[in-house]
Amino acid sequence: MMLAIAILGCASLCWALVHRKLRAAWITGPMIMAGLGALVGALSVNGSAEFFDSHLALYIAEVILALLLFSDAVDVRGSVRAQFGPVPLRLLFIALPLSVALVIAFGFVLPLDLSTAAILAVACISIPADFSPELSILKDKKVPNRVRRWLSVESGYNDGLVSPLLLGALALGASAQASKNDALGALLKAAPAGLLAIVIGAVLGVALGYLFRTALAKGWADRQSIRIGIVAIPITTFGLAVTLGANGFVAAFVCGIAFRFARGREWEDKVELTFVEDLTSLVNLMLWFAFGLSAVILIGATYDWWPTLFLALFALTLGRFVPVWLALSKSKVRPKDRLFMAAMGPRGAASIVFGLLAFNALPPEEGYPVLAATTMVVLGSLILHGAGGAILINKLYGQRHGNPDPAPTSLP
């Protein structure tokens, strides 16, 4: 394991030193880390499997997920009206539940031989969109500004909305031979912890946002100490929430939202959150290393993973396209913008962490199929959205440079 850590650190250093050269050759950080993870996993398949199925791996995954959820919530830009306008609300509260329902239904049709809890976990893993592997999509000026903003809001919030459902599924899977009728009971049992987490996250977010803003305004702290302190917020929130019996992930996510609004709109002019963004980027690279390891574990496992391939293809195509298209069918979104948003839903860090949590929490006979589904979803997304994103942008929005649709002062 120490060798794996050394390789991970060396790979990160090499990527940092020659990032521009690699990007010119269409080689991304996730590609390098996934390949090295696969190499390390091939040298020690059994050791990798034991690590992922350990308490240490579980704690690491939980802290990383809390950090990512908080970072996603803080990173969403725009006013309250822009973030919670008609289009983002349709994507989050119509398209997202429909996608989960479709994947669950398709999972029962396939010969997966999984319990209700495992299929529900697979659906939660397969659905959240994450543009961190394909940031070029959100930065491409050919795509209208409003479309990029809508997708950014969706990717910032959807993993936080799905995480309580995933934890409910894992709680259900932990019960001995739970039947299908136990699903509702398990989710209802997890509801009080979620409600308490909302309260804890909101209170901490508002209080800390006000304190950080005051400390910066009165000169009690400088920009560096503020940036370091922000990294400590999700860790503190997660630990406190779990100690009080609440859902730590929901608390970190809600804290990020509350903190962003409480800190004030003038925050970006005073503090550049480069340290937080860089730390999140480094964590993302480490997760892609873990993804490579998990892929090798999957290959080494005696499990027929072909059904999960079909499930992954469904989740990445019809499971995304149909719900988004229906959710936006009677909106003012142009048909080509609707087509683009329905087709674009890359999976990344959130799906990887969700998969690792599920692999650790579920029994081996269900953990390996869930890990297989996670691997297929993320790998399929890298292929479909990585290669198809640029092609679709050129087909729909042409080869023009510059933004064809100037940024509106407020989003519809």
GROMACS .gro file of C-alpha atoms in nm:
model
  412
    1MET     CA    1   0.000   0.000   0.000
    2MET     CA    2   0.291   0.237   0.066
    3LEU     CA    3   0.413   0.171  -0.288
    4ALA     CA    4   0.071   0.269  -0.419
    5ILE     CA    5   0.084   0.594  -0.221
    6ALA     CA    6   0.430   0.670  -0.358
    7ILE     CA    7   0.317   0.604  -0.715
    8LEU     CA    8   0.012   0.822  -0.663
    9GLY     CA    9   0.227   1.110  -0.537
   10CYS     CA   10   0.482   1.075  -0.818
   11ALA     CA   11   0.208   1.064  -1.080
   12SER     CA   12   0.053   1.382  -0.940
   13LEU     CA   13   0.390   1.558  -0.952
   14CYS     CA   14   0.459   1.446  -1.309
   15TRP     CA   15   0.115   1.557  -1.421
   16ALA     CA   16   0.164   1.898  -1.259
   17LEU     CA   17   0.499   1.952  -1.432
   18VAL     CA   18   0.391   1.860  -1.787
   19HIS     CA   19   0.018   1.935  -1.776
   20ARG     CA   20   0.023   2.159  -2.084
   21LYS     CA   21   0.215   1.908  -2.292
   22LEU     CA   22  -0.020   1.629  -2.191
   23ARG     CA   23  -0.329   1.837  -2.263
   24ALA     CA   24  -0.196   1.914  -2.612
   25ALA     CA   25  -0.174   1.537  -2.669
   26TRP     CA   26  -0.533   1.488  -2.544
   27ILE     CA   27  -0.407   1.312  -2.230
   28THR     CA   28  -0.594   1.417  -1.917
   29GLY     CA   29  -0.517   1.376  -1.549
   30PRO     CA   30  -0.802   1.127  -1.497
   31MET     CA   31  -0.668   0.911  -1.781
   32ILE     CA   32  -0.319   0.899  -1.627
   33MET     CA   33  -0.443   0.828  -1.277
   34ALA     CA   34  -0.686   0.559  -1.389
   35GLY     CA   35  -0.411   0.387  -1.586
   36LEU     CA   36  -0.166   0.394  -1.295
   37GLY     CA   37  -0.436   0.273  -1.059
   38ALA     CA   38  -0.499  -0.020  -1.290
   39LEU     CA   39  -0.126  -0.096  -1.296
   40VAL     CA   40  -0.098  -0.097  -0.918
   41GLY     CA   41  -0.414  -0.303  -0.890
   42ALA     CA   42  -0.277  -0.560  -1.135
   43LEU     CA   43   0.029  -0.606  -0.913
   44SER     CA   44  -0.183  -0.665  -0.602
   45VAL     CA   45  -0.546  -0.746  -0.678
   46ASN     CA   46  -0.612  -0.915  -0.344
   47GLY     CA   47  -0.448  -0.636  -0.146
   48SER     CA   48  -0.651  -0.372  -0.332
   49ALA     CA   49  -0.976  -0.555  -0.266
   50GLU     CA   50  -0.894  -0.586   0.106
   51PHE     CA   51  -0.816  -0.214   0.126
   52PHE     CA   52  -1.143  -0.107  -0.039
   53ASP     CA   53  -1.335  -0.337   0.192
   54SER     CA   54  -1.180  -0.189   0.506
   55HIS     CA   55  -1.283   0.069   0.765
   56LEU     CA   56  -0.994   0.294   0.662
   57ALA     CA   57  -1.117   0.306   0.302
   58LEU     CA   58  -1.468   0.380   0.427
   59TYR     CA   59  -1.351   0.672   0.642
   60ILE     CA   60  -1.140   0.815   0.359
   61ALA     CA   61  -1.428   0.789   0.113
   62GLU     CA   62  -1.668   0.954   0.358
   63VAL     CA   63  -1.438   1.253   0.422
   64ILE     CA   64  -1.370   1.293   0.049
   65LEU     CA   65  -1.741   1.286  -0.031
   66ALA     CA   66  -1.817   1.546   0.238
   67LEU     CA   67  -1.546   1.770   0.091
   68LEU     CA   68  -1.676   1.726  -0.264
   69LEU     CA   69  -2.038   1.791  -0.169
   70PHE     CA   70  -1.943   2.108   0.018
   71SER     CA   71  -1.717   2.223  -0.265
   72ASP     CA   72  -1.986   2.162  -0.528
   73ALA     CA   73  -2.240   2.361  -0.328
   74VAL     CA   74  -1.999   2.650  -0.268
   75ASP     CA   75  -1.880   2.657  -0.628
   76VAL     CA   76  -2.223   2.720  -0.783
   77ARG     CA   77  -2.230   3.077  -0.915
   78GLY     CA   78  -2.514   3.322  -0.964
   79SER     CA   79  -2.800   3.473  -0.770
   80VAL     CA   80  -3.073   3.281  -0.591
   81ARG     CA   81  -3.305   3.345  -0.883
   82ALA     CA   82  -3.051   3.211  -1.130
   83GLN     CA   83  -2.980   2.897  -0.930
   84PHE     CA   84  -3.339   2.810  -0.848
   85GLY     CA   85  -3.504   2.922  -1.169
   86PRO     CA   86  -3.751   2.707  -1.364
   87VAL     CA   87  -3.493   2.516  -1.567
   88PRO     CA   88  -3.261   2.408  -1.279
   89LEU     CA   89  -3.566   2.312  -1.072
   90ARG     CA   90  -3.699   2.097  -1.356
   91LEU     CA   91  -3.362   1.926  -1.392
   92LEU     CA   92  -3.325   1.859  -1.020
   93PHE     CA   93  -3.679   1.776  -0.912
   94ILE     CA   94  -3.833   1.624  -1.224
   95ALA     CA   95  -3.555   1.483  -1.441
   96LEU     CA   96  -3.343   1.351  -1.152
   97PRO     CA   97  -3.619   1.144  -0.984
   98LEU     CA   98  -3.736   1.015  -1.324
   99SER     CA   99  -3.381   0.904  -1.406
  100VAL     CA  100  -3.350   0.718  -1.076
  101ALA     CA  101  -3.686   0.549  -1.132
  102LEU     CA  102  -3.597   0.443  -1.487
  103VAL     CA  103  -3.262   0.294  -1.385
  104ILE     CA  104  -3.427   0.106  -1.098
  105ALA     CA  105  -3.694  -0.033  -1.331
  106PHE     CA  106  -3.434  -0.140  -1.587
  107GLY     CA  107  -3.221  -0.294  -1.312
  108PHE     CA  108  -3.507  -0.523  -1.210
  109VAL     CA  109  -3.551  -0.634  -1.571
  110LEU     CA  110  -3.185  -0.735  -1.613
  111PRO     CA  111  -3.059  -1.069  -1.473
  112LEU     CA  112  -2.849  -0.901  -1.204
  113ASP     CA  113  -2.973  -1.117  -0.915
  114LEU     CA  114  -2.944  -0.819  -0.681
  115SER     CA  115  -3.156  -0.709  -0.390
  116THR     CA  116  -3.371  -0.398  -0.392
  117ALA     CA  117  -3.106  -0.217  -0.187
  118ALA     CA  118  -2.827  -0.297  -0.432
  119ILE     CA  119  -3.030  -0.192  -0.736
  120LEU     CA  120  -3.129   0.131  -0.562
  121ALA     CA  121  -2.761   0.191  -0.481
  122VAL     CA  122  -2.667   0.133  -0.846
  123ALA     CA  123  -2.929   0.386  -0.954
  124CYS     CA  124  -2.789   0.647  -0.713
  125ILE     CA  125  -2.437   0.579  -0.839
  126SER     CA  126  -2.534   0.599  -1.206
  127ILE     CA  127  -2.736   0.922  -1.209
  128PRO     CA  128  -2.539   1.223  -1.066
  129ALA     CA  129  -2.379   1.433  -1.339
  130ASP     CA  130  -2.029   1.559  -1.268
  131PHE     CA  131  -1.849   1.782  -1.517
  132SER     CA  132  -1.508   1.769  -1.345
  133PRO     CA  133  -1.374   1.511  -1.596
  134GLU     CA  134  -1.511   1.718  -1.888
  135LEU     CA  135  -1.472   2.080  -1.778
  136SER     CA  136  -1.419   2.176  -2.142
  137ILE     CA  137  -1.794   2.141  -2.192
  138LEU     CA  138  -1.872   2.408  -1.933
  139LYS     CA  139  -1.589   2.632  -2.056
  140ASP     CA  140  -1.666   2.610  -2.428
  141LYS     CA  141  -1.782   2.957  -2.532
  142LYS     CA  142  -1.973   2.815  -2.828
  143VAL     CA  143  -2.228   2.676  -2.583
  144PRO     CA  144  -2.474   2.947  -2.472
  145ASN     CA  145  -2.394   3.091  -2.132
  146ARG     CA  146  -2.737   3.008  -1.989
  147VAL     CA  147  -2.701   2.641  -2.089
  148ARG     CA  148  -2.361   2.615  -1.923
  149ARG     CA  149  -2.502   2.781  -1.612
  150TRP     CA  150  -2.797   2.542  -1.596
  151LEU     CA  151  -2.570   2.239  -1.627
  152SER     CA  152  -2.335   2.381  -1.364
  153VAL     CA  153  -2.620   2.426  -1.116
  154GLU     CA  154  -2.746   2.074  -1.186
  155SER     CA  155  -2.404   1.913  -1.136
  156GLY     CA  156  -2.349   2.120  -0.820
  157TYR     CA  157  -2.666   2.003  -0.650
  158ASN     CA  158  -2.764   1.660  -0.785
  159ASP     CA  159  -2.508   1.453  -0.593
  160GLY     CA  160  -2.615   1.617  -0.267
  161LEU     CA  161  -2.979   1.537  -0.340
  162VAL     CA  162  -2.901   1.174  -0.425
  163SER     CA  163  -2.672   1.100  -0.129
  164PRO     CA  164  -2.954   1.055   0.130
  165LEU     CA  165  -3.120   0.802  -0.099
  166LEU     CA  166  -2.792   0.613  -0.136
  167LEU     CA  167  -2.739   0.601   0.240
  168GLY     CA  168  -3.094   0.474   0.281
  169ALA     CA  169  -3.020   0.199   0.029
  170LEU     CA  170  -2.701   0.100   0.211
  171ALA     CA  171  -2.886   0.094   0.543
  172LEU     CA  172  -3.141  -0.135   0.383
  173GLY     CA  173  -2.866  -0.358   0.243
  174ALA     CA  174  -2.703  -0.387   0.584
  175SER     CA  175  -3.015  -0.549   0.731
  176ALA     CA  176  -3.018  -0.926   0.714
  177GLN     CA  177  -3.190  -1.054   0.398
  178ALA     CA  178  -3.415  -0.751   0.369
  179SER     CA  179  -3.720  -0.801   0.150
  180LYS     CA  180  -3.853  -0.556  -0.105
  181ASN     CA  181  -4.117  -0.439   0.139
  182ASP     CA  182  -3.845  -0.317   0.376
  183ALA     CA  183  -3.727  -0.044   0.137
  184LEU     CA  184  -3.979   0.219   0.243
  185GLY     CA  185  -3.921   0.144   0.610
  186ALA     CA  186  -3.545   0.181   0.577
  187LEU     CA  187  -3.578   0.512   0.397
  188LEU     CA  188  -3.826   0.644   0.653
  189LYS     CA  189  -3.591   0.538   0.931
  190ALA     CA  190  -3.316   0.747   0.773
  191ALA     CA  191  -3.543   1.051   0.734
  192PRO     CA  192  -3.496   1.196   1.088
  193ALA     CA  193  -3.118   1.186   1.044
  194GLY     CA  194  -3.158   1.375   0.718
  195LEU     CA  195  -3.382   1.639   0.870
  196LEU     CA  196  -3.142   1.692   1.161
  197ALA     CA  197  -2.858   1.720   0.911
  198ILE     CA  198  -3.041   1.998   0.726
  199VAL     CA  199  -3.075   2.194   1.050
  200ILE     CA  200  -2.712   2.139   1.151
  201GLY     CA  201  -2.579   2.224   0.805
  202ALA     CA  202  -2.793   2.535   0.770
  203VAL     CA  203  -2.704   2.670   1.115
  204LEU     CA  204  -2.332   2.606   1.075
  205GLY     CA  205  -2.328   2.742   0.719
  206VAL     CA  206  -2.498   3.069   0.810
  207ALA     CA  207  -2.295   3.116   1.128
  208LEU     CA  208  -1.960   3.038   0.966
  209GLY     CA  209  -2.039   3.244   0.658
  210TYR     CA  210  -2.110   3.545   0.876
  211LEU     CA  211  -1.801   3.482   1.094
  212PHE     CA  212  -1.569   3.442   0.794
  213ARG     CA  213  -1.707   3.755   0.631
  214THR     CA  214  -1.667   3.952   0.955
  215ALA     CA  215  -1.315   3.819   1.018
  216LEU     CA  216  -1.206   3.920   0.671
  217ALA     CA  217  -1.369   4.264   0.687
  218LYS     CA  218  -1.222   4.349   1.028
  219GLY     CA  219  -0.876   4.219   0.945
  220TRP     CA  220  -0.881   3.933   1.196
  221ALA     CA  221  -0.772   3.693   0.923
  222ASP     CA  222  -0.595   3.710   0.589
  223ARG     CA  223  -0.682   3.542   0.260
  224GLN     CA  224  -0.460   3.241   0.317
  225SER     CA  225  -0.602   3.161   0.660
  226ILE     CA  226  -0.955   3.205   0.524
  227ARG     CA  227  -0.888   2.958   0.243
  228ILE     CA  228  -0.746   2.701   0.484
  229GLY     CA  229  -1.038   2.755   0.720
  230ILE     CA  230  -1.287   2.688   0.441
  231VAL     CA  231  -1.134   2.344   0.386
  232ALA     CA  232  -1.194   2.268   0.754
  233ILE     CA  233  -1.565   2.357   0.733
  234PRO     CA  234  -1.694   2.039   0.563
  235ILE     CA  235  -1.473   1.817   0.780
  236THR     CA  236  -1.601   1.984   1.097
  237THR     CA  237  -1.960   1.975   0.977
  238PHE     CA  238  -1.940   1.609   0.882
  239GLY     CA  239  -1.784   1.504   1.212
  240LEU     CA  240  -2.027   1.707   1.422
  241ALA     CA  241  -2.331   1.584   1.232
  242VAL     CA  242  -2.232   1.216   1.262
  243THR     CA  243  -2.158   1.264   1.633
  244LEU     CA  244  -2.510   1.402   1.682
  245GLY     CA  245  -2.666   1.115   1.488
  246ALA     CA  246  -2.733   1.311   1.170
  247ASN     CA  247  -2.647   1.247   0.806
  248GLY     CA  248  -2.298   1.392   0.763
  249PHE     CA  249  -2.315   1.416   0.385
  250VAL     CA  250  -2.641   1.607   0.382
  251ALA     CA  251  -2.508   1.837   0.654
  252ALA     CA  252  -2.191   1.915   0.454
  253PHE     CA  253  -2.394   1.980   0.139
  254VAL     CA  254  -2.647   2.208   0.311
  255CYS     CA  255  -2.365   2.384   0.495
  256GLY     CA  256  -2.203   2.465   0.161
  257ILE     CA  257  -2.523   2.621   0.028
  258ALA     CA  258  -2.587   2.823   0.345
  259PHE     CA  259  -2.223   2.932   0.369
  260ARG     CA  260  -2.222   3.056   0.009
  261PHE     CA  261  -2.523   3.282   0.063
  262ALA     CA  262  -2.418   3.398   0.411
  263ARG     CA  263  -2.070   3.505   0.305
  264GLY     CA  264  -2.210   3.773   0.072
  265ARG     CA  265  -2.182   3.839  -0.301
  266GLU     CA  266  -1.874   4.057  -0.259
  267TRP     CA  267  -1.674   3.756  -0.136
  268GLU     CA  268  -1.515   3.669  -0.473
  269ASP     CA  269  -1.372   4.021  -0.497
  270LYS     CA  270  -1.186   3.979  -0.169
  271VAL     CA  271  -1.091   3.609  -0.159
  272GLU     CA  272  -0.976   3.385  -0.441
  273LEU     CA  273  -1.066   3.031  -0.344
  274THR     CA  274  -0.780   2.883  -0.545
  275PHE     CA  275  -0.658   2.664  -0.260
  276VAL     CA  276  -0.999   2.502  -0.215
  277GLU     CA  277  -1.036   2.446  -0.588
  278ASP     CA  278  -0.684   2.303  -0.618
  279LEU     CA  279  -0.740   2.070  -0.324
  280THR     CA  280  -1.064   1.948  -0.480
  281SER     CA  281  -0.882   1.890  -0.810
  282LEU     CA  282  -0.615   1.686  -0.631
  283VAL     CA  283  -0.882   1.479  -0.458
  284ASN     CA  284  -1.043   1.419  -0.797
  285LEU     CA  285  -0.714   1.286  -0.933
  286MET     CA  286  -0.684   1.049  -0.637
  287LEU     CA  287  -1.035   0.922  -0.701
  288TRP     CA  288  -0.946   0.839  -1.059
  289PHE     CA  289  -0.651   0.640  -0.923
  290ALA     CA  290  -0.900   0.450  -0.707
  291PHE     CA  291  -1.117   0.402  -1.014
  292GLY     CA  292  -0.828   0.227  -1.192
  293LEU     CA  293  -0.780   0.002  -0.889
  294SER     CA  294  -1.149  -0.086  -0.879
  295ALA     CA  295  -1.146  -0.176  -1.249
  296VAL     CA  296  -0.873  -0.433  -1.188
  297ILE     CA  297  -1.059  -0.570  -0.887
  298LEU     CA  298  -1.359  -0.615  -1.113
  299ILE     CA  299  -1.157  -0.803  -1.374
  300GLY     CA  300  -1.005  -1.026  -1.108
  301ALA     CA  301  -1.342  -1.109  -0.952
  302THR     CA  302  -1.528  -1.421  -1.059
  303TYR     CA  303  -1.841  -1.233  -1.150
  304ASP     CA  304  -2.042  -1.215  -1.472
  305TRP     CA  305  -2.040  -0.838  -1.520
  306TRP     CA  306  -2.204  -0.823  -1.864
  307PRO     CA  307  -2.552  -0.730  -1.732
  308THR     CA  308  -2.400  -0.427  -1.558
  309LEU     CA  309  -2.263  -0.312  -1.895
  310PHE     CA  310  -2.616  -0.289  -2.034
  311LEU     CA  311  -2.732  -0.112  -1.718
  312ALA     CA  312  -2.451   0.143  -1.752
  313LEU     CA  313  -2.531   0.206  -2.120
  314PHE     CA  314  -2.896   0.257  -2.033
  315ALA     CA  315  -2.815   0.499  -1.748
  316LEU     CA  316  -2.584   0.703  -1.970
  317THR     CA  317  -2.821   0.721  -2.266
  318LEU     CA  318  -3.197   0.669  -2.231
  319GLY     CA  319  -3.183   0.693  -1.851
  320ARG     CA  320  -3.054   1.049  -1.889
  321PHE     CA  321  -3.201   1.160  -2.220
  322VAL     CA  322  -3.569   1.074  -2.172
  323PRO     CA  323  -3.616   1.230  -1.825
  324VAL     CA  324  -3.436   1.554  -1.916
  325TRP     CA  325  -3.623   1.584  -2.246
  326LEU     CA  326  -3.959   1.529  -2.074
  327ALA     CA  327  -3.876   1.763  -1.785
  328LEU     CA  328  -3.795   2.047  -2.026
  329SER     CA  329  -4.065   1.965  -2.284
  330LYS     CA  330  -4.298   2.255  -2.196
  331SER     CA  331  -4.031   2.504  -2.098
  332LYS     CA  332  -3.893   2.795  -2.300
  333VAL     CA  333  -3.565   2.611  -2.359
  334ARG     CA  334  -3.482   2.590  -2.728
  335PRO     CA  335  -3.496   2.237  -2.881
  336LYS     CA  336  -3.124   2.223  -2.955
  337ASP     CA  337  -3.039   2.339  -2.602
  338ARG     CA  338  -3.274   2.075  -2.464
  339LEU     CA  339  -3.106   1.814  -2.684
  340PHE     CA  340  -2.762   1.917  -2.563
  341MET     CA  341  -2.854   1.908  -2.194
  342ALA     CA  342  -3.029   1.573  -2.235
  343ALA     CA  343  -2.724   1.421  -2.402
  344MET     CA  344  -2.461   1.571  -2.171
  345GLY     CA  345  -2.438   1.417  -1.827
  346PRO     CA  346  -2.080   1.299  -1.759
  347ARG     CA  347  -2.018   1.093  -1.448
  348GLY     CA  348  -1.710   1.128  -1.232
  349ALA     CA  349  -1.600   1.180  -0.872
  350ALA     CA  350  -1.942   1.148  -0.707
  351SER     CA  351  -2.015   0.817  -0.881
  352ILE     CA  352  -1.672   0.679  -0.788
  353VAL     CA  353  -1.709   0.768  -0.419
  354PHE     CA  354  -2.069   0.642  -0.410
  355GLY     CA  355  -1.949   0.314  -0.563
  356LEU     CA  356  -1.666   0.273  -0.311
  357LEU     CA  357  -1.905   0.341  -0.022
  358ALA     CA  358  -2.150   0.083  -0.156
  359PHE     CA  359  -1.876  -0.176  -0.214
  360ASN     CA  360  -1.764  -0.135   0.145
  361ALA     CA  361  -2.113  -0.139   0.298
  362LEU     CA  362  -2.277  -0.420   0.101
  363PRO     CA  363  -2.199  -0.794   0.134
  364PRO     CA  364  -1.944  -0.925  -0.121
  365GLU     CA  365  -2.201  -1.101  -0.338
  366GLU     CA  366  -2.365  -0.764  -0.399
  367GLY     CA  367  -2.063  -0.537  -0.353
  368TYR     CA  368  -1.884  -0.671  -0.660
  369PRO     CA  369  -2.181  -0.622  -0.897
  370VAL     CA  370  -2.226  -0.267  -0.766
  371LEU     CA  371  -1.854  -0.202  -0.817
  372ALA     CA  372  -1.889  -0.343  -1.169
  373ALA     CA  373  -2.177  -0.108  -1.243
  374THR     CA  374  -1.977   0.188  -1.109
  375THR     CA  375  -1.681   0.100  -1.327
  376MET     CA  376  -1.895   0.058  -1.638
  377VAL     CA  377  -2.081   0.385  -1.581
  378VAL     CA  378  -1.768   0.594  -1.529
  379LEU     CA  379  -1.571   0.428  -1.809
  380GLY     CA  380  -1.866   0.456  -2.047
  381SER     CA  381  -1.908   0.822  -1.958
  382LEU     CA  382  -1.542   0.893  -2.032
  383ILE     CA  383  -1.588   0.743  -2.377
  384LEU     CA  384  -1.934   0.880  -2.463
  385HIS     CA  385  -1.910   1.227  -2.317
  386GLY     CA  386  -1.536   1.272  -2.364
  387ALA     CA  387  -1.544   1.202  -2.737
  388GLY     CA  388  -1.905   1.294  -2.803
  389GLY     CA  389  -1.913   1.625  -2.618
  390ALA     CA  390  -1.697   1.818  -2.864
  391ILE     CA  391  -1.871   1.657  -3.162
  392LEU     CA  392  -2.217   1.747  -3.032
  393ILE     CA  393  -2.112   2.105  -2.953
  394ASN     CA  394  -1.986   2.153  -3.309
  395LYS     CA  395  -2.298   1.996  -3.457
  396LEU     CA  396  -2.542   2.204  -3.254
  397TYR     CA  397  -2.357   2.532  -3.209
  398GLY     CA  398  -2.115   2.538  -3.502
  399GLN     CA  399  -1.745   2.615  -3.519
  400ARG     CA  400  -1.776   2.978  -3.413
  401HIS     CA  401  -1.551   3.125  -3.148
  402GLY     CA  402  -1.690   3.342  -2.874
  403ASN     CA  403  -2.017   3.309  -2.697
  404PRO     CA  404  -2.314   3.321  -2.938
  405ASP     CA  405  -2.547   3.399  -2.653
  406PRO     CA  406  -2.425   3.677  -2.420
  407ALA     CA  407  -2.459   3.616  -2.050
  408PRO     CA  408  -2.795   3.740  -1.925
  409THR     CA  409  -2.813   3.954  -1.615
  410SER     CA  410  -3.063   3.706  -1.472
  411LEU     CA  411  -3.155   3.360  -1.582
  412PRO     CA  412  -3.513   3.260  -1.669
   0.00000   0.00000   0.00000
